[in-house]
Every structure is written in C-alpha cells, then in structure tokens.
XYZ file of C-alpha atoms in Angstrom:
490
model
C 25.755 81.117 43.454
C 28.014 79.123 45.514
C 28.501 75.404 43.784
C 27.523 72.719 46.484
C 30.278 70.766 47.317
C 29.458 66.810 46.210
C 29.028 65.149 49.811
C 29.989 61.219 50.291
C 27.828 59.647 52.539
C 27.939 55.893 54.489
C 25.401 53.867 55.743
C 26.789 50.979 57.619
C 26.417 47.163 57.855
C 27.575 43.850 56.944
C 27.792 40.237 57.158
C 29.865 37.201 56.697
C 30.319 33.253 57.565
C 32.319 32.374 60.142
C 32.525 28.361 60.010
C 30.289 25.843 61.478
C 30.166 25.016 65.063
C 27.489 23.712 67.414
C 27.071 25.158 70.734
C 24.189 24.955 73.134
C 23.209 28.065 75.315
C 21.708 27.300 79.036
C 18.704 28.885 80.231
C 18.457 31.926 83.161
C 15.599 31.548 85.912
C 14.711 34.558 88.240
C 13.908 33.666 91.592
C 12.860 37.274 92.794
C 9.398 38.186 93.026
C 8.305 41.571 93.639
C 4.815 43.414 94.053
C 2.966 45.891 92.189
C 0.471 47.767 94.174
C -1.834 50.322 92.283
C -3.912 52.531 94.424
C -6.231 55.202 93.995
C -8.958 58.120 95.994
C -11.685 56.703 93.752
C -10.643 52.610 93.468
C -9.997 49.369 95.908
C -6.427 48.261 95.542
C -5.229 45.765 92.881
C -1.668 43.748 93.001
C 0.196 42.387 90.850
C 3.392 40.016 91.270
C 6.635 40.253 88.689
C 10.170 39.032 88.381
C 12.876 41.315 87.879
C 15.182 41.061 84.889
C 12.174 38.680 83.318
C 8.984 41.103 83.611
C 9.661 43.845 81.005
C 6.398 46.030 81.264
C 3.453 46.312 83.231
C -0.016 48.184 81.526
C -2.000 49.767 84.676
C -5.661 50.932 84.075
C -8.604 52.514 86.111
C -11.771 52.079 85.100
C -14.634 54.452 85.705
C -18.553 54.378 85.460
C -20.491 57.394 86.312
C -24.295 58.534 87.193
C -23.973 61.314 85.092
C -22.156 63.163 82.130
C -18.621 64.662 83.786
C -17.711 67.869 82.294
C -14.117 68.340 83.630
C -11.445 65.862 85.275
C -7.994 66.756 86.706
C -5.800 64.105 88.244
C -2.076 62.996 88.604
C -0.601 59.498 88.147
C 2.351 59.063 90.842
C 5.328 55.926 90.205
C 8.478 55.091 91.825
C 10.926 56.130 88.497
C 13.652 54.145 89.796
C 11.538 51.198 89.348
C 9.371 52.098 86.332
C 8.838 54.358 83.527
C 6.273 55.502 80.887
C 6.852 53.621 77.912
C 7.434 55.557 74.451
C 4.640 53.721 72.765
C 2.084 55.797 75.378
C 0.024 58.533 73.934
C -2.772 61.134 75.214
C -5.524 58.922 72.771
C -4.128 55.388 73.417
C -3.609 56.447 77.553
C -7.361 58.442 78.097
C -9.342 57.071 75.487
C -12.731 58.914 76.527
C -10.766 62.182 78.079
C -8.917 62.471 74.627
C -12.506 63.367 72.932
C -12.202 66.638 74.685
C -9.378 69.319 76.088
C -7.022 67.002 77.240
C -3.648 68.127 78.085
C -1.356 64.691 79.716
C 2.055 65.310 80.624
C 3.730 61.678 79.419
C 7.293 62.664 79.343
C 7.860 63.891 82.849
C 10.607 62.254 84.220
C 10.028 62.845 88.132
C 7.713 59.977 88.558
C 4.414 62.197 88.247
C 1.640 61.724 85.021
C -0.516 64.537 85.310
C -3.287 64.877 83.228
C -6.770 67.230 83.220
C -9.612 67.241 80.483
C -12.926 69.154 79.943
C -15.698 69.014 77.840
C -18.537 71.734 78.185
C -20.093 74.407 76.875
C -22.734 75.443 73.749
C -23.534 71.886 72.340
C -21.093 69.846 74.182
C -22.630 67.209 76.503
C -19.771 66.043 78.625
C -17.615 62.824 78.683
C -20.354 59.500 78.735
C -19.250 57.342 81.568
C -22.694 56.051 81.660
C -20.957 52.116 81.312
C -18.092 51.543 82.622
C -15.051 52.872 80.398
C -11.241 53.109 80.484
C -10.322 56.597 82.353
C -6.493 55.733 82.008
C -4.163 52.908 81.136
C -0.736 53.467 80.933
C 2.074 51.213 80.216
C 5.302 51.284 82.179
C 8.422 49.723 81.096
C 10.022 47.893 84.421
C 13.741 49.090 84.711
C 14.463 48.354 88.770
C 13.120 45.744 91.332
C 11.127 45.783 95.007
C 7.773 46.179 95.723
C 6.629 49.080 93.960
C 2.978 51.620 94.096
C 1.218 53.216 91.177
C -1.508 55.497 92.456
C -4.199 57.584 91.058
C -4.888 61.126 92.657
C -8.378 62.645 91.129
C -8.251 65.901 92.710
C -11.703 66.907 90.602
C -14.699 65.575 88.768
C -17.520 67.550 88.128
C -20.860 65.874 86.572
C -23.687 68.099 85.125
C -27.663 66.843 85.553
C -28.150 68.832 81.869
C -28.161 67.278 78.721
C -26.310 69.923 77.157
C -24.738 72.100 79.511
C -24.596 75.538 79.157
C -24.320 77.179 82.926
C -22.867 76.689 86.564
C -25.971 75.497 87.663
C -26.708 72.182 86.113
C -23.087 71.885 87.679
C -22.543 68.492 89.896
C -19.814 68.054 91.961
C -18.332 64.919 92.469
C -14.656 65.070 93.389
C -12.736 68.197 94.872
C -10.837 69.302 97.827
C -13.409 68.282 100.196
C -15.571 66.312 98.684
C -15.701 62.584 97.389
C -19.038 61.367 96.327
C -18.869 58.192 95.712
C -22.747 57.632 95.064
C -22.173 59.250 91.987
C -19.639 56.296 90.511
C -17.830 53.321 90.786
C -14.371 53.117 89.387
C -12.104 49.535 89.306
C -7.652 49.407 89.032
C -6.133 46.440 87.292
C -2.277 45.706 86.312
C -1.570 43.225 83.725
C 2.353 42.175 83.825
C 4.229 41.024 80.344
C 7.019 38.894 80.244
C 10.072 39.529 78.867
C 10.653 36.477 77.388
C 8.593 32.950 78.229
C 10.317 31.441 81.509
C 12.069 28.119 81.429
C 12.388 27.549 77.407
C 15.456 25.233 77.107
C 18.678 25.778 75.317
C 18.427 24.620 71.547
C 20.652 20.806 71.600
C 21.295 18.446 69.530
C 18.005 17.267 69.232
C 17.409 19.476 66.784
C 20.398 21.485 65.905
C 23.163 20.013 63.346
C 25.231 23.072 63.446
C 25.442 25.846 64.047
C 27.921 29.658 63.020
C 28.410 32.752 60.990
C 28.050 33.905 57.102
C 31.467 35.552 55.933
C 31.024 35.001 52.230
C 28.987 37.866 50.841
C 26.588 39.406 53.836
C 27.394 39.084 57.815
C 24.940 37.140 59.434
C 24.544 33.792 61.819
C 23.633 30.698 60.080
C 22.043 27.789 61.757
C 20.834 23.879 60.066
C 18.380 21.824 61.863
C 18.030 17.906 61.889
C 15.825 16.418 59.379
C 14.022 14.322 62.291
C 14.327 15.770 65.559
C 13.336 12.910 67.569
C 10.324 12.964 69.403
C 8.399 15.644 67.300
C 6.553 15.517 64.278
C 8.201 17.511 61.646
C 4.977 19.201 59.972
C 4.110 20.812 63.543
C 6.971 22.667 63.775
C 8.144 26.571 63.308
C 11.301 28.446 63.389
C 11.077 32.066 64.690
C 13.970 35.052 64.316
C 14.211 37.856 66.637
C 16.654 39.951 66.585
C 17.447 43.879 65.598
C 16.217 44.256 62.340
C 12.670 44.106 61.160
C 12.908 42.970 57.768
C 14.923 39.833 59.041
C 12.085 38.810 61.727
C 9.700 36.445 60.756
C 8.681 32.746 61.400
C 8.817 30.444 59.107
C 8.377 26.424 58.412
C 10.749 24.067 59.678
C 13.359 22.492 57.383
C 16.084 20.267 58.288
C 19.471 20.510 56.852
C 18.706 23.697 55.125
C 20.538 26.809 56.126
C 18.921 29.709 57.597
C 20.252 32.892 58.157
C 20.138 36.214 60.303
C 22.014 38.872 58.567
C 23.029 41.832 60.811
C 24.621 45.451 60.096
C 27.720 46.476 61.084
C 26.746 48.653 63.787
C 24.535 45.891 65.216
C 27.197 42.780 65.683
C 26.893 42.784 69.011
C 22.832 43.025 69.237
C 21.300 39.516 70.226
C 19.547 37.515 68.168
C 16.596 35.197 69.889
C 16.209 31.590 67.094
C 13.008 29.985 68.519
C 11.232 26.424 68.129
C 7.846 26.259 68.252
C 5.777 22.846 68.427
C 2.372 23.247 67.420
C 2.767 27.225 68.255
C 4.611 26.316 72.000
C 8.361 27.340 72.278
C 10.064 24.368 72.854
C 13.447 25.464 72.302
C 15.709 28.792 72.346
C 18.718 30.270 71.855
C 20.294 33.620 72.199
C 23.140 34.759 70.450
C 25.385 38.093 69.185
C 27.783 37.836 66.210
C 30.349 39.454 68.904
C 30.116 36.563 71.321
C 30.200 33.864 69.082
C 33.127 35.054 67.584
C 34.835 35.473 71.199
C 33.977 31.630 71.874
C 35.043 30.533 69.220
C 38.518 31.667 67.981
C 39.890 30.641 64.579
C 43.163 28.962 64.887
C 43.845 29.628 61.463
C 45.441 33.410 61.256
C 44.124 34.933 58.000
C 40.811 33.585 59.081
C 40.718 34.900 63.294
C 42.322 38.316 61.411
C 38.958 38.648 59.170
C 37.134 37.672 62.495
C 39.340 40.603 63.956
C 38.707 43.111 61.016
C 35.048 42.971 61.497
C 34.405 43.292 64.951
C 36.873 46.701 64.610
C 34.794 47.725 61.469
C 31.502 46.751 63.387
C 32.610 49.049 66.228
C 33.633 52.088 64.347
C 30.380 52.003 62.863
C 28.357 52.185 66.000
C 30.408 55.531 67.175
C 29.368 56.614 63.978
C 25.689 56.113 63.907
C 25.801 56.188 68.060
C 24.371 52.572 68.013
C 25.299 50.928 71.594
C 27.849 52.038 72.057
C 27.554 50.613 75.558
C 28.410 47.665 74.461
C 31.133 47.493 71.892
C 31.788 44.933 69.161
C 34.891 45.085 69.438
C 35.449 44.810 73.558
C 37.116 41.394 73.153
C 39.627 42.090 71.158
C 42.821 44.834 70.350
C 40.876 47.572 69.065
C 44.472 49.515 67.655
C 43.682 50.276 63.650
C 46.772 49.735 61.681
C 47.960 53.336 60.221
C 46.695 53.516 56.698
C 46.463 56.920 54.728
C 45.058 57.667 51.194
C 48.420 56.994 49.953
C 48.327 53.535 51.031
C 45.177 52.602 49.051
C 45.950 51.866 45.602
C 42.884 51.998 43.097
C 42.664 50.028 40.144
C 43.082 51.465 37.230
C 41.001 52.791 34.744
C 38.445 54.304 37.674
C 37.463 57.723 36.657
C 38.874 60.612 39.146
C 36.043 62.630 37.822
C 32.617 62.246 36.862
C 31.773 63.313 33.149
C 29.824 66.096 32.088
C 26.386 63.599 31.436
C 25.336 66.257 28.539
C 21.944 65.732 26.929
C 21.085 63.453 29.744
C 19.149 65.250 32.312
C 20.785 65.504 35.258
C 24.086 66.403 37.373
C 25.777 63.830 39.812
C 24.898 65.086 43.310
C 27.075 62.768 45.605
C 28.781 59.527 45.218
C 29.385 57.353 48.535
C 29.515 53.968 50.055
C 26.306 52.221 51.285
C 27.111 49.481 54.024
C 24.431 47.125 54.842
C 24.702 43.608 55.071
C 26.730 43.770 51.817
C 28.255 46.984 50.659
C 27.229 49.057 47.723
C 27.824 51.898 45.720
C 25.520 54.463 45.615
C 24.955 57.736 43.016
C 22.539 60.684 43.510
C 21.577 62.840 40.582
C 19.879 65.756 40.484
C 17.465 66.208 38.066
C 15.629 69.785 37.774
C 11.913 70.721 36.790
C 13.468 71.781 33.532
C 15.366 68.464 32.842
C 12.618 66.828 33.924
C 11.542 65.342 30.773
C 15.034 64.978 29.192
C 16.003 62.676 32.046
C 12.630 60.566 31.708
C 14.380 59.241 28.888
C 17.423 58.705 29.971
C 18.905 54.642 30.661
C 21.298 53.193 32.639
C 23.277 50.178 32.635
C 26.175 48.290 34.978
C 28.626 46.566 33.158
C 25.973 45.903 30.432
C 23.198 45.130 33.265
C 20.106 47.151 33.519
C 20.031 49.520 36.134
C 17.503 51.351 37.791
C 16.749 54.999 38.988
C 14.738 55.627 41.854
C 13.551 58.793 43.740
C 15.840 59.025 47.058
C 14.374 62.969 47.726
C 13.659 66.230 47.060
C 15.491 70.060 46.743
C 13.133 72.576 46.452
C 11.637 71.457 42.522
C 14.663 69.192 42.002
C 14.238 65.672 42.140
C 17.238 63.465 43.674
C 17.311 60.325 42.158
C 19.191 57.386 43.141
C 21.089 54.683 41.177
C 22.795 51.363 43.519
C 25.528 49.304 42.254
C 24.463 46.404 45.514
C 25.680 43.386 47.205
C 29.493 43.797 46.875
C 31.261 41.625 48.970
C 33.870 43.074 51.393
C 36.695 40.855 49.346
C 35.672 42.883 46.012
C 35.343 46.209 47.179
C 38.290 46.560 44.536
C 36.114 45.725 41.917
C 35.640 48.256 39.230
C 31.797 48.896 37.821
C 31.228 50.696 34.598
C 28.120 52.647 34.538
C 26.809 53.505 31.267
C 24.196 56.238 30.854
C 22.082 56.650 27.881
C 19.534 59.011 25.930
C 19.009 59.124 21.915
C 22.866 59.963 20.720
C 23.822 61.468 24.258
C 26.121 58.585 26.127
C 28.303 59.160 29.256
C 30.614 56.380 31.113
C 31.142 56.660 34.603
C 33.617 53.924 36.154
C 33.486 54.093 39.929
C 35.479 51.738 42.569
C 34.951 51.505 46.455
C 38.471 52.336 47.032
C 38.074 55.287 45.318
C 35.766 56.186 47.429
C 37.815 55.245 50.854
C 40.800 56.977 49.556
C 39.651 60.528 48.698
C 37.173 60.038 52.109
C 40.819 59.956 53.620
C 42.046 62.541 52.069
C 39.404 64.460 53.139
C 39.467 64.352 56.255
C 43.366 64.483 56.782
C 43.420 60.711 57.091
C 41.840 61.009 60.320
C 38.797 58.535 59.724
C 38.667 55.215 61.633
C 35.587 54.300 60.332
C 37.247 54.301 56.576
C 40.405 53.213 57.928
C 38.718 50.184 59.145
C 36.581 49.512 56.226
C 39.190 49.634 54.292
C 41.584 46.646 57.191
C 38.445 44.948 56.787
C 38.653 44.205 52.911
C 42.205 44.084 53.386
C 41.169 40.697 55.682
C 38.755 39.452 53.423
C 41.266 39.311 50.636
C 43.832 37.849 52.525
C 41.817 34.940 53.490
C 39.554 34.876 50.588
C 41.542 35.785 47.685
C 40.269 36.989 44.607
C-alpha cells in the first residue's frame, strides 16, 4: 500500500494593534428614489418606493384565497435581473408555503429573470391545497443590485379547483385559470412588497462625544480597538449599548456600554479589508456609527516610525496573499495601497532554532501515527497536529496524555478515514513576533513516552522547500514575523 504523504495545511488570519488615533467617519445620504411595481393576472397592483445603494432587499408576496380546494397550479415569476435577484436564503418551503405540501417543482436559481414554479396535489386520498382563508401563494425575496423603476409580475397560467372532497376523477374538476379562462368568482388574491434597508439612514459619524480613541491591536491578535468616554454628555450611561458588525460571527454581538475600557474586533487575515460597522444605541435607537476596514485605517494613518509602518506593511501583504489563497475578495485587495513586491526569501534563508525535531518520533505504545503537521492562522497563529488513531488502537490511545511544555493539552476529534479517527492536538495563540518559539510536546501512556519539539519556522521552511520556494503566501508569513520582530523584539 502506498504510504500517504503527511500534508501541511494553513488556515489563515490574524490581528494586531496599530496605535491609538481618533478619527470620525461622515455619513452617506441617497437622494434617488426608485419604484417597485409588482403586478399580476390574478392581483391589483402594489408599489413600493426604495433608494439605491441604501435599500438592500425587497420580499414580494401574493396572497391567495379560494372558493374551493385547487388541485394543480402552474405559474412564472418575471424580474428585471439587472435590477434584482433571488436571494440565496429563498427556498421551495420558505417561497410556496402551501404549494410545498404537494409536487412542487420551483426553479430559484434561474438566472434570466424568470421564477417558474407548478404544484399539484390530487388523487386517492389527497384533497387539494386549502385556500379556504387567505394564505401566502408566494413570497420571494430579492436582493436589489441596480437602480430605476423596476416590475415584478406574477403570470398564473393555470388553477384548477375540484367541488369533491377527495378527488378522485376529471369530473369533480373546476377550472379556474387557463388559456382562456380567468374566473375570478372563484378567488381573490392580494400583492404586497416590503423594502429593507441596508443600513438605518442618517445615523451620524461616532465624535468625540463619545469616542476617546480610537486604532488597531498588533500585540498578539489583529483586530480594531476602540475606548469610549466615561460620560458622554447628554446621555445617561445605563441606557446605552455598543453593537459589532462586521465579517465574522463569533465577534458580533452587542454588549453594555463601558467607558475607557477597550473593546475589540479581531479580524483574519484574509478579511483586513472587510468593514466593520461599531454602533451606539440609546435606549435600543442608533445614535451613532462608524464604519471601518483594518486596510483603510492603516492607509490614513501612516506610521512615521519605520519598523512600525514596515509591520503595518507586512500585514496588509500577508493579509492579501491569504485572500488569493482562500479566494476571499479578492476584488478588493488588502494590500492595494501599498508596494505589494515580497522580498526574495527561500528555505535557506529561514533559520530554525535549534533543537526542533526534523522528524516526528515513532509514538510506540501510544496509539496513534502523526497524520499532518501545519500552521493554523486565525487571529493568532497556531500549530496544529493530526493523529490518526485506528479501530484497533482505539483503546491504547484512550489512554494516552499530552502535555506542552509541561501544560496539559488536549485531543479532540477533527474527522474521520474510513474506521480511523483523526484527532487533533493545537499549540494556540502564538503571536506573529514568536513564531520562532520552540514548543515541546510530550506524549504519554503507562511506560510509553515520545517528545515531539515542533517550531513555526519549521514549518515555513520545508513548506518552501516544497514547493520550490515558489509560495507567497509562506514567503509573506514568514516578512510578516520578520516585521513583528523588528519592531517588537523578543
């Protein structure tokens, strides 16, 4: 059997502290309104006004309410697509509520501006859809990507009713809608159009009235730091909130207002050019807002000190290699102020500490066989081990310990291979200055031991020589603890 080569694998990300700066950020109004008409065969017209660039989705919905059970329904939903476009978060059950209980087929990922849809529900026991009160036939939601006045119209080019309570033949049929006909004493159906904004119009910039400062986290984790005045005047402390929006879920939340305490957003590497929305609420109202990406505030505000505008330099680079290598917007580059040129580093140039093991021990009597070793990058870096631990070495490895220089470690389950288990063990939150440090990881069962000393720049340099020393993403990992070292020293 072939041996499976050990793979290294990176997941990117970071974050640091830039200094401390206050800047205030003024707010956009649209002045363009445009209309939403949505039409129908079966419905009066309904309109709708929104603003372009503001207005980020509108939900449209037909109603219906019919005389008697309908059996079958077959219709098409027609949209400008230069102006809107289904939304991903549509789906046949949320989209035809009642028409999903049957044979619904809906077409949501055309892309020519048509949303056709049919459903039936006849036959031996089957009763029809109940329209008997009025019910949603479709609501859609459409995410607004253009401007001008805009139509969304509903074509029902069938509905067919029955008069039998459980219909089993043609002629209990009723027809309501076809080619020619349109019976219309047979139901009543409504349209409606609900825009959502964007964002809330006209929330000024964050000031001084409540901020004290304001810039970036470079010590550990990359992230934007704000601190608040103790007694923003004119508001009542108690009342107020403090909301984070930005890229990554685990860092939104809202939370009580504290002055002169620091709060942070911490942001991968592949995301330092994503905004992040800090709101103030007063009594659940946004009072204040501002909108910010690492990328920016970096650009508009330069370091005059060299070592320091060279770490600011280092991470943008780093933050852009990582989003061509997760394809992360790449539209819009963290690095696009700045010289993007790497400096020329090979494997040769990276010099590991010593006393890092070039190979990993045999771990006998412990359970298990190292699967891959790589470099995890979130907001801080870490070191990451896989182990593969068979059905057969199962219980063996149930016993087996782990400790980082001296500190208890922990295994967990990171996936499967066939009845292998691949279980995980994270050396975490290494700053980008240490990423020279060198971790000793001690594994342990009865009289079985095994020491495993591992080092980031091991890891960049045989990465390198991997791949020929064609890897900008390592190469700039690599400038960017360079930086950090530079300006932070050891």
């Amino acid at each position: 059997m072939r041996a499976m080569k050990k793979t290294v694998s990176v997941l990117l990300s970071l974050i640091l502290v830039l200094g401390v700066m206050t800047i205030g950020m003024s707010a956009v109004s649209a002045t363009e309104t445009n209309t939403i008409s949505v039409t129908s065969d079966v419905a009066a017209t309904k309109t709708v006004d929104y603003v372009p660039g503001t207005s980020e989705q509108v939900t449209v919905t037909f109603s219906l309410q019919a005389s008697v059970p309908v059996l079958n329904f077959d219709g098409v939903i027609t949209f400008d697509k230069d102006v809107l476009q289904i939304a991903a978060t549509n789906t046949q059950d949320t989209a035809f509520p009642v028409l999903a209980t049957g044979n619904l087929v809906a077409n949501l990922t055309k892309t020519d501006g048509r949303l056709p849809f049919n459903s039936s529900r006849m036959g031996i026991g089957a009763n029809g859809f109940d329209f008997s009160t009025k019910a949603v036939l479709a609501t859609v939601v459409f995410n607004i990507i253009g401007s001008g006045d805009t139509t969304v119209n509903l074509d029902v080019t069938e509905m067919t009713g029955t008069t039998s309570a459980t219909p089993t033949t043609n002629e209990s049929d009723v027809v309501i809608i076809n080619d020619t006909t349109n019976d219309n004493t047979k139901y009543t159906a409504e349209a409606d159009a609900v825009v959502t904004p964007e964002v809330e119009p006209a929330i000024p910039a964050i000031d001084s009235t409540f901020l004290y400062t304001k810039g970036l986290d470079l010590r550990g984790d990359v992230g934007l730091l704000y601190m608040f005045k103790s007694k923003p005047a004119g508001y009542t402390v108690a009342n107020l909130t403090i909301g984070f929006q930005g890229p990554h879920d685990d860092q939104n939340r809202v939370v009580a207002y504290k002055g002169m305490s620091p709060f942070y957003y911490k942001l991968m590497a592949a995301y330092l050019s994503q905004p992040v929305t800090i709101t103030i609420y007063n009594n659940g109202e946004p009072v204040a807002q501002d909108v910010v990406a690492l990328n920016d505030f970096v650009n508009e505000h330069p370091s005059s000190n060299p070592a320091q505008q060279a770490l600011y330099e280092a991470l943008l680079n780093y933050g852009a290699r990582s989003q061509t290598a997760l394809d992360k917007f790449t539209d819009n580059m963290a690095n696009k102020y700045i010289d993007p040129t790497l400096p020329a580093i090979t494997s040769d140039d990276i010099a590991v500490p010593a006393g890092v093991d070039t190979a990993a021990p045999a771990f006998t009597g412990l359970g298990m066989t190292l699967f891959s070793e790589g470099a995890v990058l979130g907001s801080s870096t870490a070191i990451s081990l896989n182990f593969r631990v068979t059905s057969a070495n199962a219980a063996t490895f149930a016993n087996t310990t782990a400790t980082v220089n001296g500190e208890a470690a922990r295994f967990t389950q990171a996936g499967k291979m066939g009845t292998s288990k691949i279980m995980n063990l994270t050396i975490p939150d290494i700053p980008a200055k240490d990423m020279d440090d060198v971790y000793e990881v001690k594994f342990t069962n009865g009289s079985n031991t095994a020491t495993y000393k591992v080092c980031l720049l091991q890891y960049m340099k045989r990465r390198l020589a991997a791949n020929n020393n064609n890897d900008e993403l390592c190469v700039s990992m690599y400038n960017y603890h360079l930086a950090a070292k530079a300006y932070f020293g050891d």
